[in-house]
XYZ file of C-alpha atoms in Angstrom:
681
model
C 0.000 0.000 0.000
C 1.329 3.437 -0.966
C 1.895 6.186 1.597
C -1.009 8.145 0.152
C -3.344 5.152 0.359
C -2.252 4.496 3.923
C -2.992 8.095 4.849
C -6.407 7.917 3.208
C -7.160 4.689 5.082
C -6.082 6.268 8.348
C -8.154 9.364 7.584
C -11.250 7.289 6.799
C -10.811 5.206 9.960
C -10.490 8.361 12.065
C -13.567 9.932 10.498
C -15.501 6.684 10.876
C -14.647 6.514 14.576
C -15.681 10.132 15.097
C -18.929 9.457 13.303
C -19.901 6.371 15.183
C -18.781 7.260 18.690
C -22.151 8.835 19.358
C -24.498 6.364 17.709
C -27.281 5.522 20.085
C -29.105 2.260 20.231
C -30.360 -0.412 22.552
C -27.658 -2.177 24.492
C -27.552 -5.419 26.391
C -27.765 -3.394 29.603
C -31.385 -2.564 28.823
C -32.155 -6.226 28.227
C -30.329 -7.238 31.419
C -32.205 -4.628 33.438
C -35.483 -6.073 32.163
C -34.324 -9.588 33.076
C -33.244 -8.417 36.522
C -36.602 -6.835 37.093
C -38.423 -10.010 36.060
C -36.228 -12.055 38.430
C -36.883 -9.796 41.395
C -33.448 -8.256 41.625
C -33.224 -5.653 44.339
C -35.428 -7.570 46.741
C -32.559 -9.114 48.765
C -33.957 -7.646 51.994
C -36.795 -10.159 51.822
C -34.388 -12.946 52.695
C -34.070 -11.515 56.205
C -37.590 -12.683 56.918
C -38.492 -16.075 58.337
C -38.229 -18.710 55.657
C -41.056 -21.063 54.796
C -40.478 -24.807 54.479
C -40.209 -24.479 50.722
C -37.785 -21.570 51.037
C -35.705 -23.546 53.553
C -35.548 -26.451 51.096
C -34.406 -24.144 48.300
C -31.757 -22.614 50.570
C -30.483 -26.073 51.458
C -30.240 -27.011 47.762
C -28.390 -23.767 47.049
C -25.861 -24.555 49.795
C -25.356 -28.015 48.304
C -24.744 -26.495 44.878
C -22.253 -24.048 46.390
C -20.391 -26.841 48.134
C -20.269 -28.843 44.896
C -18.879 -25.843 43.039
C -16.086 -25.565 45.644
C -15.255 -29.263 45.274
C -15.151 -28.913 41.478
C -12.826 -25.927 41.812
C -10.415 -27.920 44.033
C -10.441 -30.795 41.537
C -9.630 -28.365 38.748
C -6.707 -26.915 40.741
C -5.282 -30.377 41.386
C -5.676 -31.351 37.733
C -3.937 -28.184 36.629
C -1.059 -28.833 39.052
C -0.605 -32.295 37.568
C -0.750 -30.908 34.021
C -3.956 -32.806 33.228
C -6.684 -31.499 30.974
C -9.520 -29.787 32.729
C -12.917 -31.535 32.521
C -15.256 -30.163 29.892
C -18.161 -28.077 31.122
C -21.646 -29.334 30.531
C -23.694 -27.334 28.046
C -26.064 -26.288 30.817
C -23.241 -24.810 32.882
C -21.736 -23.033 29.907
C -25.043 -21.432 29.018
C -25.401 -20.170 32.567
C -22.191 -18.179 32.337
C -22.745 -14.435 31.815
C -21.798 -13.050 28.424
C -18.844 -10.716 28.243
C -20.137 -7.428 26.885
C -16.948 -5.420 27.345
C -15.300 -3.825 24.311
C -12.339 -5.705 22.857
C -9.098 -3.883 22.143
C -9.061 -4.929 18.488
C -12.830 -4.718 18.001
C -14.063 -3.248 14.717
C -17.096 -0.973 14.457
C -18.989 -3.781 12.755
C -18.266 -6.063 15.717
C -19.344 -3.334 18.130
C -22.659 -2.851 16.329
C -23.295 -6.591 16.408
C -22.463 -6.753 20.133
C -24.126 -3.555 21.393
C -26.877 -2.753 18.924
C -27.566 -6.222 17.553
C -27.042 -5.116 13.937
C -25.685 -8.014 11.885
C -24.873 -7.983 8.171
C -24.162 -10.956 5.901
C -23.317 -11.005 2.208
C -22.095 -13.213 -0.626
C -18.352 -13.722 -0.950
C -16.798 -10.785 -2.736
C -13.848 -10.713 -5.064
C -11.064 -8.437 -3.881
C -11.595 -4.932 -5.292
C -8.789 -3.278 -7.204
C -6.671 -0.601 -5.536
C -8.503 2.333 -7.129
C -12.082 1.043 -6.981
C -14.658 3.814 -6.793
C -17.903 1.791 -6.808
C -19.533 -0.258 -4.049
C -21.177 -3.477 -5.210
C -22.161 -6.202 -2.752
C -24.383 -9.179 -3.602
C -26.954 -11.050 -1.498
C -26.895 -8.657 1.443
C -28.925 -9.409 4.579
C -29.014 -6.956 7.488
C -30.838 -7.820 10.705
C -31.686 -5.759 13.779
C -32.402 -7.656 17.022
C -32.951 -10.820 14.983
C -35.458 -9.296 12.540
C -34.321 -8.963 8.917
C -34.562 -5.463 7.488
C -33.357 -6.574 4.046
C -32.852 -10.121 2.766
C -30.562 -11.433 0.007
C -30.614 -8.194 -1.941
C -27.915 -6.399 -3.916
C -26.359 -3.202 -2.586
C -24.834 -0.934 -5.244
C -23.526 2.637 -5.129
C -21.735 3.899 -8.235
C -19.310 6.804 -8.349
C -20.871 10.025 -9.630
C -24.427 9.110 -8.565
C -26.579 10.740 -5.900
C -28.993 8.312 -4.247
C -32.103 9.200 -2.292
C -32.962 6.410 0.172
C -36.700 6.076 0.830
C -39.010 3.766 2.746
C -41.690 3.910 5.469
C -40.923 5.113 9.005
C -39.563 2.256 11.090
C -38.555 0.140 8.069
C -34.872 0.348 9.046
C -33.295 2.982 6.766
C -31.230 4.605 9.544
C -30.110 1.225 10.870
C -28.958 0.149 7.405
C -27.028 3.407 7.044
C -25.316 2.733 10.388
C -24.275 -0.694 9.112
C -22.858 0.857 5.926
C -20.985 3.537 7.907
C -19.497 0.916 10.231
C -18.342 -1.030 7.165
C -20.343 -4.113 8.079
C -20.326 -4.583 4.296
C -17.085 -4.893 2.297
C -16.341 -1.286 1.295
C -13.204 -0.980 -0.909
C -10.246 0.468 1.013
C -9.858 3.149 -1.651
C -13.246 4.634 -0.679
C -13.294 6.972 2.311
C -16.810 7.076 3.756
C -18.291 9.728 6.061
C -21.582 9.327 7.933
C -23.052 12.426 9.569
C -24.478 11.011 12.780
C -24.546 13.746 15.406
C -24.182 17.447 16.077
C -20.797 19.051 16.717
C -20.049 19.185 20.465
C -20.377 22.380 22.491
C -16.742 23.557 22.823
C -14.672 26.740 22.800
C -13.732 26.086 19.156
C -15.058 28.770 16.763
C -17.463 27.472 14.124
C -15.150 28.339 11.221
C -12.176 26.593 12.805
C -14.326 23.559 13.625
C -15.055 23.169 9.920
C -11.694 23.619 8.211
C -9.833 21.626 10.888
C -11.840 18.492 10.048
C -9.428 17.692 7.204
C -6.810 15.742 9.158
C -4.705 14.888 6.124
C -4.319 18.554 5.222
C -3.309 19.399 8.806
C -0.752 16.592 8.847
C 0.689 17.683 5.501
C 0.957 21.323 6.599
C 2.694 20.314 9.844
C 5.092 18.017 7.973
C 5.812 20.710 5.367
C 6.745 23.108 8.171
C 9.077 20.505 9.735
C 10.750 19.749 6.386
C 11.168 23.460 5.664
C 12.832 23.977 9.055
C 15.079 20.959 8.404
C 16.205 22.444 5.076
C 17.196 25.679 6.819
C 19.224 23.819 9.422
C 20.920 21.423 6.960
C 24.385 22.051 5.471
C 24.642 18.942 3.317
C 23.682 19.721 -0.304
C 22.550 16.180 -1.142
C 20.386 16.049 1.961
C 18.990 19.506 1.178
C 18.091 18.333 -2.327
C 16.285 15.278 -0.940
C 14.417 17.410 1.603
C 13.476 19.931 -1.097
C 12.093 17.134 -3.268
C 10.092 15.901 -0.302
C 8.805 19.443 0.339
C 7.740 19.846 -3.294
C 5.805 16.592 -3.058
C 4.015 17.838 0.073
C 3.113 21.136 -1.616
C 1.786 19.306 -4.673
C -0.506 17.228 -2.469
C -1.628 20.358 -0.591
C -2.435 21.953 -3.941
C -4.563 18.928 -4.800
C -6.423 19.408 -1.527
C -6.702 23.147 -2.215
C -5.274 23.819 1.250
C -4.552 27.482 0.514
C -8.262 28.189 0.171
C -9.399 25.888 2.994
C -10.582 28.667 5.262
C -12.368 30.447 2.414
C -14.155 27.248 1.365
C -15.158 26.532 4.964
C -16.492 30.078 5.351
C -18.469 29.796 2.112
C -20.124 26.559 3.248
C -21.028 28.054 6.623
C -22.406 31.150 4.900
C -24.593 28.962 2.715
C -25.928 27.214 5.835
C -26.936 30.524 7.409
C -23.883 31.576 9.476
C -23.126 35.294 9.431
C -19.450 36.411 9.585
C -19.921 37.127 13.307
C -21.467 33.699 13.946
C -18.529 31.992 12.230
C -16.191 33.414 14.880
C -18.390 32.342 17.803
C -17.555 29.283 19.927
C -19.739 26.271 19.160
C -20.863 26.137 22.809
C -22.780 29.383 22.177
C -25.029 27.686 19.609
C -28.140 25.563 20.024
C -28.153 21.898 19.068
C -29.729 22.727 15.696
C -26.965 25.166 14.797
C -24.259 22.738 15.972
C -25.850 20.198 13.643
C -25.256 22.710 10.849
C -21.583 22.888 11.882
C -21.381 19.094 11.661
C -23.003 19.203 8.210
C -20.534 21.889 7.088
C -17.632 19.665 8.222
C -19.005 16.748 6.181
C -19.359 18.909 3.057
C -15.921 20.453 3.531
C -14.234 17.062 3.881
C -15.618 15.912 0.495
C -15.342 12.161 1.111
C -15.685 9.672 -1.724
C -18.956 8.456 -0.184
C -21.055 10.876 1.874
C -23.967 9.428 3.888
C -26.570 11.834 5.321
C -29.692 11.138 7.405
C -32.346 13.855 7.003
C -29.847 16.685 6.300
C -32.568 19.367 5.973
C -34.236 18.803 9.363
C -32.430 21.640 11.148
C -32.310 24.096 8.257
C -34.440 27.059 7.331
C -35.711 27.476 3.798
C -32.764 29.566 2.554
C -30.286 26.985 3.849
C -32.299 24.178 2.223
C -32.173 26.006 -1.117
C -28.396 26.434 -0.798
C -27.825 22.808 0.224
C -29.975 21.584 -2.657
C -27.797 23.478 -5.154
C -24.577 22.391 -3.430
C -25.419 18.689 -3.388
C -26.798 18.819 -6.934
C -23.204 19.343 -8.063
C -21.752 16.534 -5.901
C -19.500 14.522 -8.195
C -18.692 11.525 -5.978
C -21.117 9.173 -4.164
C -23.995 10.601 -2.135
C -26.501 8.514 -0.165
C -29.121 10.329 1.893
C -32.496 9.932 3.547
C -34.962 12.777 3.165
C -38.688 13.323 3.611
C -38.695 16.238 1.164
C -39.826 15.311 -2.326
C -38.870 18.747 -3.647
C -35.341 18.397 -2.261
C -34.994 14.940 -3.819
C -36.170 16.303 -7.139
C -33.375 18.857 -7.055
C -30.566 16.519 -5.895
C -31.138 12.865 -6.853
C -29.883 11.038 -9.896
C -31.213 7.735 -8.491
C -33.687 6.481 -5.866
C -33.283 3.389 -3.674
C -36.534 2.139 -2.209
C -36.559 -0.146 0.821
C -39.478 -2.461 0.090
C -40.684 -3.577 3.525
C -42.851 -6.308 1.977
C -40.163 -8.072 -0.073
C -37.193 -6.989 2.116
C -35.392 -5.948 -1.072
C -33.740 -2.756 -2.274
C -35.392 -1.537 -5.479
C -33.358 0.827 -7.687
C -34.790 3.596 -9.877
C -33.104 6.103 -12.190
C -33.878 9.814 -11.976
C -35.293 12.128 -9.311
C -38.370 11.622 -7.138
C -40.964 12.557 -9.763
C -39.302 10.178 -12.242
C -39.304 7.479 -9.560
C -43.057 7.892 -9.054
C -43.674 7.551 -12.814
C -41.343 4.566 -13.254
C -42.710 2.793 -10.201
C -46.239 3.112 -11.539
C -45.151 1.520 -14.830
C -43.421 -1.325 -12.935
C -46.374 -1.856 -10.602
C -48.865 -1.882 -13.478
C -46.800 -4.463 -15.372
C -46.426 -6.564 -12.220
C -50.173 -6.345 -11.590
C -50.887 -7.583 -15.158
C -48.560 -10.558 -14.680
C -50.068 -11.288 -11.275
C -53.642 -11.156 -12.602
C -52.761 -13.389 -15.599
C -51.094 -15.990 -13.358
C -53.990 -15.989 -10.909
C -56.457 -16.520 -13.794
C -54.365 -19.433 -15.118
C -54.181 -21.007 -11.673
C -57.920 -20.606 -11.135
C -58.663 -22.252 -14.520
C -56.294 -25.157 -13.785
C -57.819 -25.736 -10.358
C -61.337 -25.584 -11.819
C -60.418 -28.156 -14.529
C -58.910 -30.513 -11.934
C -61.979 -30.202 -9.698
C -64.374 -30.876 -12.598
C -62.596 -33.680 -14.443
C -60.308 -35.239 -11.860
C -62.804 -38.117 -11.392
C -64.219 -38.496 -14.952
C -63.124 -40.709 -17.833
C -59.589 -42.031 -18.078
C -58.792 -39.469 -20.758
C -60.064 -36.561 -18.659
C -58.333 -37.864 -15.512
C -55.043 -37.921 -17.413
C -55.602 -34.345 -18.605
C -56.404 -33.335 -15.040
C -53.207 -35.000 -13.811
C -51.242 -33.201 -16.533
C -52.638 -29.844 -15.421
C -51.886 -30.742 -11.808
C -48.227 -31.259 -12.754
C -48.272 -27.939 -14.645
C -49.630 -26.196 -11.542
C -46.962 -27.784 -9.352
C -44.269 -26.592 -11.780
C -45.647 -23.022 -11.725
C -45.630 -23.021 -7.931
C -42.105 -24.421 -7.818
C -40.781 -21.774 -10.224
C -42.366 -19.031 -8.131
C -45.304 -16.798 -8.797
C -45.381 -13.069 -9.359
C -46.107 -11.239 -6.136
C -48.952 -8.771 -5.926
C -47.521 -5.220 -6.061
C -47.296 -3.593 -2.653
C -49.165 -0.340 -2.193
C -48.033 2.476 0.067
C -50.231 2.845 3.110
C -52.475 5.870 3.430
C -53.318 6.980 6.956
C -56.557 8.603 8.010
C -55.155 11.929 9.262
C -58.672 13.341 9.332
C -59.776 16.103 11.705
C -63.437 16.500 12.696
C -65.496 19.490 11.540
C -64.996 22.133 14.278
C -68.111 24.136 13.420
C -68.529 27.782 12.385
C -67.136 30.914 14.024
C -67.559 34.531 12.889
C -64.668 36.148 10.983
C -61.964 36.922 12.048
C -61.369 34.181 14.595
C -57.970 35.624 15.578
C -56.950 39.307 15.477
C -53.377 40.586 15.839
C -53.628 44.296 16.625
C -50.579 46.592 16.647
C -48.436 43.813 18.185
C -44.777 44.286 19.080
C -42.613 41.767 20.848
C -39.094 41.519 22.252
C -37.441 39.003 24.554
C -35.991 40.573 27.760
C -32.756 42.390 27.034
C -32.987 41.774 23.278
C -33.811 43.754 20.175
C -37.502 43.641 19.115
C -38.458 40.712 16.914
C -41.711 42.283 15.758
C -43.009 45.815 15.507
C -46.614 46.991 14.978
C -48.134 43.841 13.417
C -51.734 44.080 12.190
C -53.110 40.806 10.825
C -56.227 38.662 10.926
C -56.942 34.937 10.538
C -60.215 33.143 9.816
C -61.358 29.557 9.259
C -60.671 29.853 5.540
C -57.016 30.783 6.073
C -54.282 28.485 4.702
C -51.107 30.348 5.649
C -47.490 29.226 5.214
C -44.976 31.148 7.353
C -41.533 31.374 5.744
C -38.370 33.279 6.545
C -34.801 32.848 7.779
C -33.882 31.179 11.067
C -33.982 33.678 13.897
C -36.631 35.821 12.227
C -39.193 34.649 14.795
C -41.549 32.232 13.009
C -41.942 29.982 16.068
C -42.222 33.062 18.300
C -45.026 34.399 16.096
C -46.892 31.094 16.467
C -46.459 31.264 20.268
C -47.888 34.794 20.274
C -50.959 33.549 18.403
C -51.481 30.593 20.762
C -51.018 32.721 23.893
C -47.814 30.977 25.029
C -46.142 34.391 24.801
C -47.642 37.801 25.532
C -46.844 40.793 23.297
C -44.812 43.637 24.760
C -47.241 46.014 23.056
C -50.600 45.631 21.336
C -52.924 42.634 21.701
C -53.700 39.205 20.257
C -57.482 38.713 20.399
C -58.877 35.216 19.771
C -62.597 34.545 19.553
C -63.909 33.463 22.952
C -64.912 30.018 21.616
C -61.808 29.481 19.465
C -60.066 26.120 19.933
C -56.455 25.965 18.777
C -54.160 22.941 18.474
C -50.426 23.164 17.967
C -48.030 20.583 16.541
C -44.495 20.968 17.851
C -41.287 19.044 17.187
C -40.682 18.900 20.951
C -42.685 15.731 21.564
C -41.905 15.754 25.282
C -44.136 18.851 25.568
C -47.139 16.893 24.291
C -46.592 13.192 25.016
C -45.934 11.339 28.261
C -42.897 9.495 26.946
C -42.785 7.154 29.962
C -46.205 5.731 29.039
C -47.482 3.574 26.211
C -49.638 5.396 23.671
C -52.746 3.232 24.118
C -53.256 3.627 27.863
C -52.152 7.270 27.749
C -54.672 8.438 25.135
C -57.412 6.231 26.614
C -57.011 7.919 30.019
C -56.701 11.357 28.401
C -60.113 11.045 26.682
C -62.219 8.702 28.839
C -65.560 10.049 27.567
C -64.634 9.764 23.891
C -63.044 6.310 24.314
C -65.429 4.341 26.517
C -63.647 1.106 25.620
C -59.911 0.735 25.128
C -60.516 -0.904 21.734
C -61.947 2.418 20.541
C -58.669 4.109 21.459
C -56.752 1.325 19.709
C -58.776 1.816 16.537
C -58.245 5.586 16.655
C -54.453 5.278 16.922
C -54.488 2.709 14.128
C -56.111 5.267 11.797
C -52.968 7.397 12.211
C -50.565 4.569 11.359
C -49.754 3.444 14.893
C -49.690 -0.380 14.882
C -50.820 -2.569 17.793
C -47.200 -3.303 18.697
C -46.296 0.405 18.678
C -49.347 1.250 20.798
C -48.128 -1.008 23.615
C -44.521 0.260 23.564
C -43.233 2.973 25.880
C -43.374 6.076 23.680
C -39.746 6.997 24.377
C -38.773 3.834 22.443
C -40.690 4.869 19.319
C -39.113 6.624 16.349
C -39.742 10.352 15.918
C -42.014 9.615 12.967
C -44.143 7.254 15.079
C -44.343 9.838 17.890
C -45.463 12.459 15.362
C -48.406 10.288 14.296
C -49.519 9.914 17.920
C -49.373 13.700 18.333
C -51.674 14.109 15.316
C -54.061 11.522 16.767
C -54.176 13.549 19.983
C -54.634 16.911 18.215
C -57.569 15.528 16.239
C -59.300 14.602 19.496
C -59.117 18.275 20.562
C -61.356 19.237 17.583
C -59.555 22.524 16.825
C -60.881 25.425 14.770
C -57.311 26.543 14.026
C -54.288 24.286 13.429
C -50.760 25.555 14.150
C -48.203 23.212 12.561
C -44.512 23.935 13.311
C -42.325 21.826 10.975
C -44.737 18.851 10.980
C -42.934 16.908 8.224
C -39.447 16.677 9.752
C -39.854 13.083 10.860
C -42.640 11.833 8.626
C -42.174 9.516 5.667
C -43.497 10.263 2.186
C -46.732 8.362 2.713
C -47.488 10.165 5.985
C -46.808 13.581 4.400
C -49.222 12.784 1.575
C -51.821 11.745 4.175
C -51.191 14.989 6.078
C -51.649 17.090 2.932
C -54.935 15.325 2.220
C -56.082 15.965 5.788
C -55.271 19.683 5.613
C -57.133 20.106 2.325
C -60.208 18.372 3.790
C -60.031 20.249 7.109
C -62.883 22.734 7.708
C -60.836 25.015 9.955
C -57.918 27.428 9.535
C -54.207 26.593 9.181
C -50.912 28.304 10.019
C -47.988 26.230 8.732
C -44.271 26.690 9.464
C -42.353 24.435 7.090
C -39.471 24.241 4.658
C -41.161 21.401 2.775
C -41.848 23.050 -0.554
C -44.121 20.318 -1.851
C -46.388 20.398 1.216
C -46.620 24.189 1.029
C -47.474 24.022 -2.672
C -50.199 21.445 -1.909
C -51.974 23.216 0.977
C -51.064 26.927 1.266
C -53.227 29.699 -0.170
C -51.104 32.524 1.286
C -47.373 32.988 1.906
C -46.458 35.196 4.875
C -42.796 36.229 5.181
C -41.346 36.731 8.673
C -38.341 39.020 8.377
C -37.034 42.434 9.398
C -39.434 42.759 12.370
C -42.464 42.369 10.128
C -44.868 39.719 8.850
C -45.834 40.561 5.262
C -48.049 38.870 2.703
C -46.143 37.656 -0.387
C -47.698 38.282 -3.776
C -47.154 34.969 -5.524
C -46.929 31.224 -4.936
C -44.175 29.246 -3.240
C -42.424 28.402 -6.540
C -42.079 32.096 -7.370
C -40.787 32.663 -3.832
C -38.191 29.885 -4.227
C -36.849 31.288 -7.499
C -36.627 34.797 -6.025
C -34.953 33.482 -2.858
C -32.339 31.541 -4.856
C -31.562 34.628 -6.961
C -31.086 36.745 -3.844
C -29.031 33.970 -2.255
C -26.571 33.854 -5.161
C -26.220 37.633 -4.962
C -25.369 37.479 -1.238
C -22.920 34.610 -1.785
C -21.080 36.613 -4.440
C -20.870 39.572 -2.046
C -19.566 37.291 0.707
C -16.840 35.808 -1.490
C -15.670 39.233 -2.647
C -15.857 41.058 0.585
């Protein structure tokens, strides 16, 4: 292996370790705690009580077992002293031994995932890849999580120069599969450095800009070595040695040129600017930022590093609309391998060259060329063709079975024909039949009719607001909302969209002016902070049943209600803290519907929903008889449901004359203008 290849391998291993250090997941400790609880651990004080006859018998047997264990230990010591082989343990005794769950010194990330998170990957034997391989191709891949297969005997392929959107229902295992890929549970060629963005950047004293451009460890090592070689040249008197050192220095500078090290800080600053960091923010320590902004720093580091294979899980979740637009353009020009999960169809349309669909019915990965809209069209063609084959086969089978039933006991000639058809049927079954195409589930995200209220139902009169000790966020707002309103709030992060929603709901009081809701107005708010709505220590079924005892007289009624929102029986009985964010979101919607609101306030409702759930949500909003205020960066949802665009910026909330597509084009134009100004000044 060349020095360069060794450095790249080291760099990839370092990045991989940084990525995976923070991966959460169930550990054996959780399982052991559950076992301990079931066995009555912690109740040792009970043994101080007077023992019953049965207890005394058990204690006596325990003492006998202890004595036997001591005798066996002495026998083993004597045998060892004589150099004899130790007696083999019985299977029962071996099984009783506790498993060692401590990390091994030479343990790989794949081994750690298998041990701690119960993620196991198998695959067909692979030929050794050549030294400069740029594609990933693995056959017959199976990945399991806690013994359940997420994918089975399917091919996994990522080709250099392609950008893959990874889609599938919530809970189908997309994030787990990405963890397995990042941990190199599959045979990734050594020539491919892979980076998986798994967690936010830690809260440290490091300025945001420095945190980004210092991620490139190879560049830092080369710069340090170049400085050492340069110093050595100055201190050397031997001409031959100087010549050798100079040649070495030239080689280092050539590699730094390849990495564009001279412009590293500029490139890092440009990426941060695109993600919404002002020049002042770029100099601030990361500990001064919220978790969402530190996630942006982590994303900037991933983009700056430019690995051969970049793996992202919902990269737009913590971004405002301007940052999403910038990221869409940036990733659309990604020339290596990109694999990402996203709920945004508009974002996928702008970035993807290919789609990978995790089919939860077949446990296969289905590959499609093009962006999301092209995927939808191609999938329909495939499904229609599959449906035709399925229907034709089922007709043939029905005819064969009918012939056998009618003539299987007739004349010799007819019996023989029946037997022939029976053999034909057996052959068809052996060869395998065409499966019925799977259809994406649609959930009943319906909200009841809230009834009529006179217009306007909510008045915002001369409202100003400022947090204590801060500059005003809003000044002299005059707006009104009625039950016909379908409003999308857009604007940069920090402009106060969430604050504006809180003013409308009464969670915050204006510093001047008044927010006047109708006396009978019922409002319901969706928030990303699920802990503010759900009792995460409870299961969903008992929680919602107790919350609405009049509406749900029987617990089966509550079960049916949750099922309408895509919460399965198994999910209903789980502690809600163990559910995915997408599953929690569905429970929140089920709860909000029970409140029968006149006015819905939805703050980034799509962040954790899959495509099918978002489509169900859009359908619900369009059928809803009340008003809507929507904060979202999901362009497709806004285009489906919004009648008005309100822009929150510069201490004002103003109505935009035009649709969301016009707004996007104008925002991108303004964004490019600001980027040019940033780069030149």
